[in-house]
Amino acid sequence: MLMVCHHLDPSIPEDVAFADSRIRPETIAAEDILHDLGVFSIISSDSQAMGRVGEVIIRTWQTADKMKKQRGKLELTSGSPSDNDRIKRYVAKYTINPAIAHGIGHLVGSVEVGKLADLIIWNPAYFGVKPEMVIKGGMISFAQMGDPNASIPTPQPVFGRPMFGAYGGAIAKGSITFVSQAAADAGIKEALGLNKRVEPVKGCRSSIPKPMSALRLLPIGQTEAQMLIQKLLNDIDSEWSQIRDNNPEDMHSFGIAQEIYAMRHESLPARLFMS
């Protein structure tokens, strides 16, 4: 994928070296731990410059599950046997934290009075993969439904389909168009005849990770970041060793990672700090 994306030629050593420098398994292994520690506050779809937006949610919870198995229960404040602290941390990575960063956290991103929320109902067996229902502004906008030709909703095949909240005037009632404060003050809604609710973004330039949900990170510079990663090297190297020390024939989906490891030239710290 990287070779195609950057129009590289596998027969040119320099192109292969470039691809090797861009895909660093050590960095990928470090990302999981840093996410679990709360160092990274947001999960997006463009990691390694090859994003798949449709996989953000499932990859988020796969990471959380992997970290629970690797590092055990994450307990910050609660003393319950559940792992709710980790759940709060990871759900915040694709909801309230991005909303805060974009200056729209005062209106969306969490289930609170006065906010426009997406209420998602999950079947536990398909959590993070296949939502049963999405309720937007009090209206069902998406739900699992069987064959529309049937007289009842359960005949297979069952697919996620748009509901009443995804049609007509309901779209405008369940949506917000975010604009700058200047545009809102200038009456852009009336000037353009917009049907959707128009709201200005606020505080996106001054937002810092401190108010973000379930985090402990404050802004840090390059030197502090290197010191932080240095302290985590043992954990990172331990995770990477799980891939490095396995036989490629026994690794199945990890075979590519093993091949990448065979090509690496620099030490672990050097590759972690490589830009």
CSV table of C-alpha atoms in Angstrom, one decimal:
chain,number,residue,atom,x,y,z
A,1,MET,CA,0.0,0.0,0.0
A,2,LEU,CA,2.8,2.4,0.8
A,3,MET,CA,4.6,1.6,-2.4
A,4,VAL,CA,1.5,2.4,-4.4
A,5,CYS,CA,0.5,5.5,-2.4
A,6,HIS,CA,3.9,7.1,-3.0
A,7,HIS,CA,4.5,5.8,-6.5
A,8,LEU,CA,7.5,3.8,-5.4
A,9,ASP,CA,9.4,1.2,-7.5
A,10,PRO,CA,10.3,-2.0,-5.6
A,11,SER,CA,13.3,-2.5,-7.9
A,12,ILE,CA,14.9,0.8,-6.7
A,13,PRO,CA,16.8,0.3,-3.5
A,14,GLU,CA,16.2,3.9,-2.4
A,15,ASP,CA,12.4,3.5,-2.8
A,16,VAL,CA,12.5,0.3,-0.7
A,17,ALA,CA,14.6,2.1,1.9
A,18,PHE,CA,12.1,4.9,2.0
A,19,ALA,CA,9.2,2.4,2.5
A,20,ASP,CA,11.2,0.7,5.3
A,21,SER,CA,11.7,4.1,7.0
A,22,ARG,CA,8.0,4.9,6.9
A,23,ILE,CA,6.6,1.6,8.3
A,24,ARG,CA,8.3,1.1,11.7
A,25,PRO,CA,6.9,-1.8,13.7
A,26,GLU,CA,8.6,-0.5,16.8
A,27,THR,CA,6.6,2.8,16.5
A,28,ILE,CA,3.4,0.9,15.9
A,29,ALA,CA,4.0,-1.2,19.0
A,30,ALA,CA,4.8,2.0,21.0
A,31,GLU,CA,1.5,3.6,19.9
A,32,ASP,CA,-0.6,0.9,21.6
A,33,ILE,CA,1.1,1.5,25.0
A,34,LEU,CA,1.1,5.3,24.7
A,35,HIS,CA,-2.6,5.2,23.8
A,36,ASP,CA,-3.3,3.0,26.9
A,37,LEU,CA,-1.4,5.4,29.1
A,38,GLY,CA,-3.4,8.3,27.9
A,39,VAL,CA,-0.5,10.0,26.2
A,40,PHE,CA,-2.3,10.0,22.9
A,41,SER,CA,-5.8,11.5,23.4
A,42,ILE,CA,-7.3,10.9,20.0
A,43,ILE,CA,-7.5,8.0,17.6
A,44,SER,CA,-8.0,8.9,13.9
A,45,SER,CA,-8.0,7.0,10.6
A,46,ASP,CA,-4.8,8.3,9.1
A,47,SER,CA,-2.1,6.6,11.1
A,48,GLN,CA,0.9,5.7,8.9
A,49,ALA,CA,-0.7,7.9,6.2
A,50,MET,CA,-2.9,5.0,5.1
A,51,GLY,CA,-6.1,5.7,6.9
A,52,ARG,CA,-9.3,3.5,6.8
A,53,VAL,CA,-12.0,5.7,8.3
A,54,GLY,CA,-14.4,2.8,8.5
A,55,GLU,CA,-12.2,0.9,10.9
A,56,VAL,CA,-11.6,3.6,13.5
A,57,ILE,CA,-14.0,2.2,16.0
A,58,ILE,CA,-13.2,-1.5,15.7
A,59,ARG,CA,-9.5,-0.8,15.8
A,60,THR,CA,-9.9,1.4,18.9
A,61,TRP,CA,-11.6,-1.5,20.9
A,62,GLN,CA,-9.2,-4.1,19.5
A,63,THR,CA,-6.4,-1.9,20.9
A,64,ALA,CA,-8.2,-1.7,24.2
A,65,ASP,CA,-8.7,-5.5,24.4
A,66,LYS,CA,-5.0,-6.1,23.4
A,67,MET,CA,-3.8,-3.7,26.1
A,68,LYS,CA,-6.0,-5.3,28.8
A,69,LYS,CA,-4.5,-8.7,28.0
A,70,GLN,CA,-1.0,-7.3,27.8
A,71,ARG,CA,-1.0,-4.8,30.7
A,72,GLY,CA,-3.9,-5.9,32.9
A,73,LYS,CA,-6.7,-3.9,34.3
A,74,LEU,CA,-6.4,-0.1,34.0
A,75,GLU,CA,-7.5,1.4,37.3
A,76,LEU,CA,-7.4,5.2,37.8
A,77,THR,CA,-10.1,6.0,40.3
A,78,SER,CA,-12.7,3.3,40.6
A,79,GLY,CA,-12.3,0.2,42.7
A,80,SER,CA,-14.8,-1.9,40.9
A,81,PRO,CA,-13.8,-5.3,39.3
A,82,SER,CA,-14.8,-3.9,35.9
A,83,ASP,CA,-12.4,-2.2,33.5
A,84,ASN,CA,-14.5,0.9,33.2
A,85,ASP,CA,-11.6,3.3,33.4
A,86,ARG,CA,-10.1,1.9,30.3
A,87,ILE,CA,-13.5,1.9,28.6
A,88,LYS,CA,-13.9,5.6,29.4
A,89,ARG,CA,-10.4,6.4,28.1
A,90,TYR,CA,-10.8,4.6,24.8
A,91,VAL,CA,-14.4,5.9,24.1
A,92,ALA,CA,-13.1,9.4,24.7
A,93,LYS,CA,-10.5,9.0,22.0
A,94,TYR,CA,-13.1,9.1,19.2
A,95,THR,CA,-15.9,11.2,20.8
A,96,ILE,CA,-15.3,14.0,23.3
A,97,ASN,CA,-11.6,14.5,22.8
A,98,PRO,CA,-11.8,15.1,19.1
A,99,ALA,CA,-14.8,17.4,19.7
A,100,ILE,CA,-12.7,19.4,22.2
A,101,ALA,CA,-9.8,19.6,19.8
A,102,HIS,CA,-12.1,20.9,17.0
A,103,GLY,CA,-13.8,23.5,19.2
A,104,ILE,CA,-17.2,21.8,19.1
A,105,GLY,CA,-17.0,19.9,22.4
A,106,HIS,CA,-19.6,22.3,24.0
A,107,LEU,CA,-22.3,20.9,21.7
A,108,VAL,CA,-21.3,17.4,20.7
A,109,GLY,CA,-19.1,14.5,21.7
A,110,SER,CA,-20.7,13.3,24.9
A,111,VAL,CA,-24.1,12.5,26.4
A,112,GLU,CA,-24.9,15.6,28.4
A,113,VAL,CA,-27.8,17.9,28.9
A,114,GLY,CA,-27.9,20.5,26.1
A,115,LYS,CA,-25.7,18.5,23.7
A,116,LEU,CA,-26.6,16.8,20.5
A,117,ALA,CA,-25.7,13.1,21.0
A,118,ASP,CA,-25.5,10.0,18.9
A,119,LEU,CA,-27.0,7.3,21.2
A,120,ILE,CA,-25.7,3.9,19.9
A,121,ILE,CA,-27.3,0.6,21.0
A,122,TRP,CA,-25.0,-2.4,20.7
A,123,ASN,CA,-25.5,-6.1,20.8
A,124,PRO,CA,-22.6,-7.1,23.1
A,125,ALA,CA,-21.6,-9.8,20.6
A,126,TYR,CA,-21.0,-7.2,17.9
A,127,PHE,CA,-19.8,-4.3,20.1
A,128,GLY,CA,-17.6,-1.9,18.1
A,129,VAL,CA,-18.5,-3.7,14.8
A,130,LYS,CA,-22.2,-3.7,14.1
A,131,PRO,CA,-24.5,-1.2,15.9
A,132,GLU,CA,-28.1,-2.3,16.4
A,133,MET,CA,-29.5,1.2,16.4
A,134,VAL,CA,-28.4,4.9,16.2
A,135,ILE,CA,-30.6,7.5,17.7
A,136,LYS,CA,-29.9,11.1,16.7
A,137,GLY,CA,-31.8,14.0,18.3
A,138,GLY,CA,-34.5,11.6,19.6
A,139,MET,CA,-35.1,10.1,16.2
A,140,ILE,CA,-33.9,6.7,15.0
A,141,SER,CA,-31.6,7.4,12.0
A,142,PHE,CA,-30.0,3.9,11.5
A,143,ALA,CA,-31.0,0.4,12.6
A,144,GLN,CA,-30.6,-3.2,11.7
A,145,MET,CA,-33.5,-4.4,9.5
A,146,GLY,CA,-34.3,-7.6,7.7
A,147,ASP,CA,-35.6,-8.0,4.2
A,148,PRO,CA,-37.7,-4.9,3.4
A,149,ASN,CA,-40.0,-7.1,1.2
A,150,ALA,CA,-41.1,-9.0,4.3
A,151,SER,CA,-44.0,-8.2,6.6
A,152,ILE,CA,-41.9,-8.4,9.8
A,153,PRO,CA,-38.4,-6.9,10.4
A,154,THR,CA,-36.5,-10.0,11.2
A,155,PRO,CA,-36.2,-12.1,8.0
A,156,GLN,CA,-32.6,-12.4,6.7
A,157,PRO,CA,-30.5,-10.9,5.3
A,158,VAL,CA,-30.3,-8.3,8.1
A,159,PHE,CA,-28.5,-5.1,7.2
A,160,GLY,CA,-28.0,-1.7,8.8
A,161,ARG,CA,-30.4,0.6,7.0
A,162,PRO,CA,-31.3,4.3,7.2
A,163,MET,CA,-34.4,5.0,9.1
A,164,PHE,CA,-36.8,8.0,9.4
A,165,GLY,CA,-34.2,10.2,11.1
A,166,ALA,CA,-32.0,10.0,7.9
A,167,TYR,CA,-34.6,11.4,5.5
A,168,GLY,CA,-36.3,14.7,4.7
A,169,GLY,CA,-36.4,17.4,7.3
A,170,ALA,CA,-35.2,15.1,10.0
A,171,ILE,CA,-31.7,15.4,8.6
A,172,ALA,CA,-31.6,19.1,9.4
A,173,LYS,CA,-33.1,18.7,12.9
A,174,GLY,CA,-30.4,16.1,13.8
A,175,SER,CA,-27.4,18.0,12.4
A,176,ILE,CA,-25.3,21.0,13.2
A,177,THR,CA,-23.3,23.1,10.7
A,178,PHE,CA,-20.2,24.5,12.5
A,179,VAL,CA,-18.8,27.8,11.3
A,180,SER,CA,-16.5,30.4,12.6
A,181,GLN,CA,-17.7,33.0,15.1
A,182,ALA,CA,-17.4,35.7,12.4
A,183,ALA,CA,-19.6,33.8,10.0
A,184,ALA,CA,-22.2,33.1,12.7
A,185,ASP,CA,-22.2,36.8,13.6
A,186,ALA,CA,-22.6,37.8,10.0
A,187,GLY,CA,-25.8,35.7,9.7
A,188,ILE,CA,-24.5,33.1,7.3
A,189,LYS,CA,-27.5,30.8,8.1
A,190,GLU,CA,-30.0,33.4,6.8
A,191,ALA,CA,-27.7,34.6,4.0
A,192,LEU,CA,-27.4,31.1,2.6
A,193,GLY,CA,-30.8,29.9,3.5
A,194,LEU,CA,-29.5,27.0,5.6
A,195,ASN,CA,-31.9,24.6,7.2
A,196,LYS,CA,-29.5,23.0,9.6
A,197,ARG,CA,-28.7,24.5,12.9
A,198,VAL,CA,-25.6,26.7,12.7
A,199,GLU,CA,-23.2,27.1,15.6
A,200,PRO,CA,-19.7,28.6,16.0
A,201,VAL,CA,-16.7,26.7,17.0
A,202,LYS,CA,-15.1,27.8,20.3
A,203,GLY,CA,-11.8,27.4,22.0
A,204,CYS,CA,-10.1,25.2,19.5
A,205,ARG,CA,-6.9,27.3,19.4
A,206,SER,CA,-6.6,27.3,23.2
A,207,SER,CA,-7.7,23.8,23.9
A,208,ILE,CA,-5.1,21.6,25.7
A,209,PRO,CA,-5.4,17.9,26.6
A,210,LYS,CA,-5.9,18.7,30.3
A,211,PRO,CA,-9.7,19.0,30.1
A,212,MET,CA,-10.0,16.0,27.9
A,213,SER,CA,-11.7,13.0,29.3
A,214,ALA,CA,-9.7,10.4,31.2
A,215,LEU,CA,-6.3,11.8,30.4
A,216,ARG,CA,-3.2,12.6,32.3
A,217,LEU,CA,-1.2,14.3,29.5
A,218,LEU,CA,0.0,17.9,29.4
A,219,PRO,CA,1.7,19.5,26.5
A,220,ILE,CA,5.3,18.3,26.2
A,221,GLY,CA,8.2,19.3,24.1
A,222,GLN,CA,10.6,17.1,22.0
A,223,THR,CA,13.1,16.6,24.8
A,224,GLU,CA,10.4,15.6,27.3
A,225,ALA,CA,8.8,13.3,24.8
A,226,GLN,CA,12.1,11.5,24.2
A,227,MET,CA,12.5,11.1,28.0
A,228,LEU,CA,9.0,9.7,28.2
A,229,ILE,CA,9.6,7.1,25.5
A,230,GLN,CA,12.9,6.2,27.0
A,231,LYS,CA,11.1,5.3,30.2
A,232,LEU,CA,8.7,3.1,28.2
A,233,LEU,CA,11.4,1.3,26.2
A,234,ASN,CA,11.2,-1.8,28.3
A,235,ASP,CA,7.4,-2.1,27.8
A,236,ILE,CA,7.7,-1.3,24.1
A,237,ASP,CA,10.6,-3.7,23.5
A,238,SER,CA,8.7,-6.4,25.3
A,239,GLU,CA,5.8,-6.1,23.0
A,240,TRP,CA,7.9,-5.9,19.9
A,241,SER,CA,9.8,-9.0,21.0
A,242,GLN,CA,6.5,-11.0,20.8
A,243,ILE,CA,6.7,-10.4,17.0
A,244,ARG,CA,10.4,-10.5,16.6
A,245,ASP,CA,11.1,-13.8,18.4
A,246,ASN,CA,8.4,-15.8,16.6
A,247,ASN,CA,8.9,-18.1,13.7
A,248,PRO,CA,7.4,-16.5,10.5
A,249,GLU,CA,5.8,-19.8,9.6
A,250,ASP,CA,4.0,-19.8,12.9
A,251,MET,CA,2.9,-16.2,12.8
A,252,HIS,CA,0.4,-16.2,10.0
A,253,SER,CA,-0.8,-12.6,9.8
A,254,PHE,CA,2.4,-11.5,11.6
A,255,GLY,CA,4.6,-12.7,8.8
A,256,ILE,CA,4.8,-9.3,7.2
A,257,ALA,CA,5.9,-7.8,10.4
A,258,GLN,CA,8.6,-10.4,10.7
A,259,GLU,CA,9.8,-9.5,7.2
A,260,ILE,CA,9.9,-5.8,8.1
A,261,TYR,CA,11.9,-6.7,11.2
A,262,ALA,CA,14.4,-8.5,9.0
A,263,MET,CA,15.0,-5.3,7.0
A,264,ARG,CA,15.5,-2.9,9.9
A,265,HIS,CA,19.0,-1.4,10.3
A,266,GLU,CA,18.7,1.0,13.2
A,267,SER,CA,18.5,0.4,16.9
A,268,LEU,CA,15.1,0.5,18.6
A,269,PRO,CA,15.6,4.0,20.2
A,270,ALA,CA,16.8,5.4,16.9
A,271,ARG,CA,13.8,4.2,15.0
A,272,LEU,CA,11.4,5.4,17.7
A,273,PHE,CA,12.8,8.9,17.3
A,274,MET,CA,13.0,8.8,13.5
A,275,SER,CA,10.7,11.4,11.9
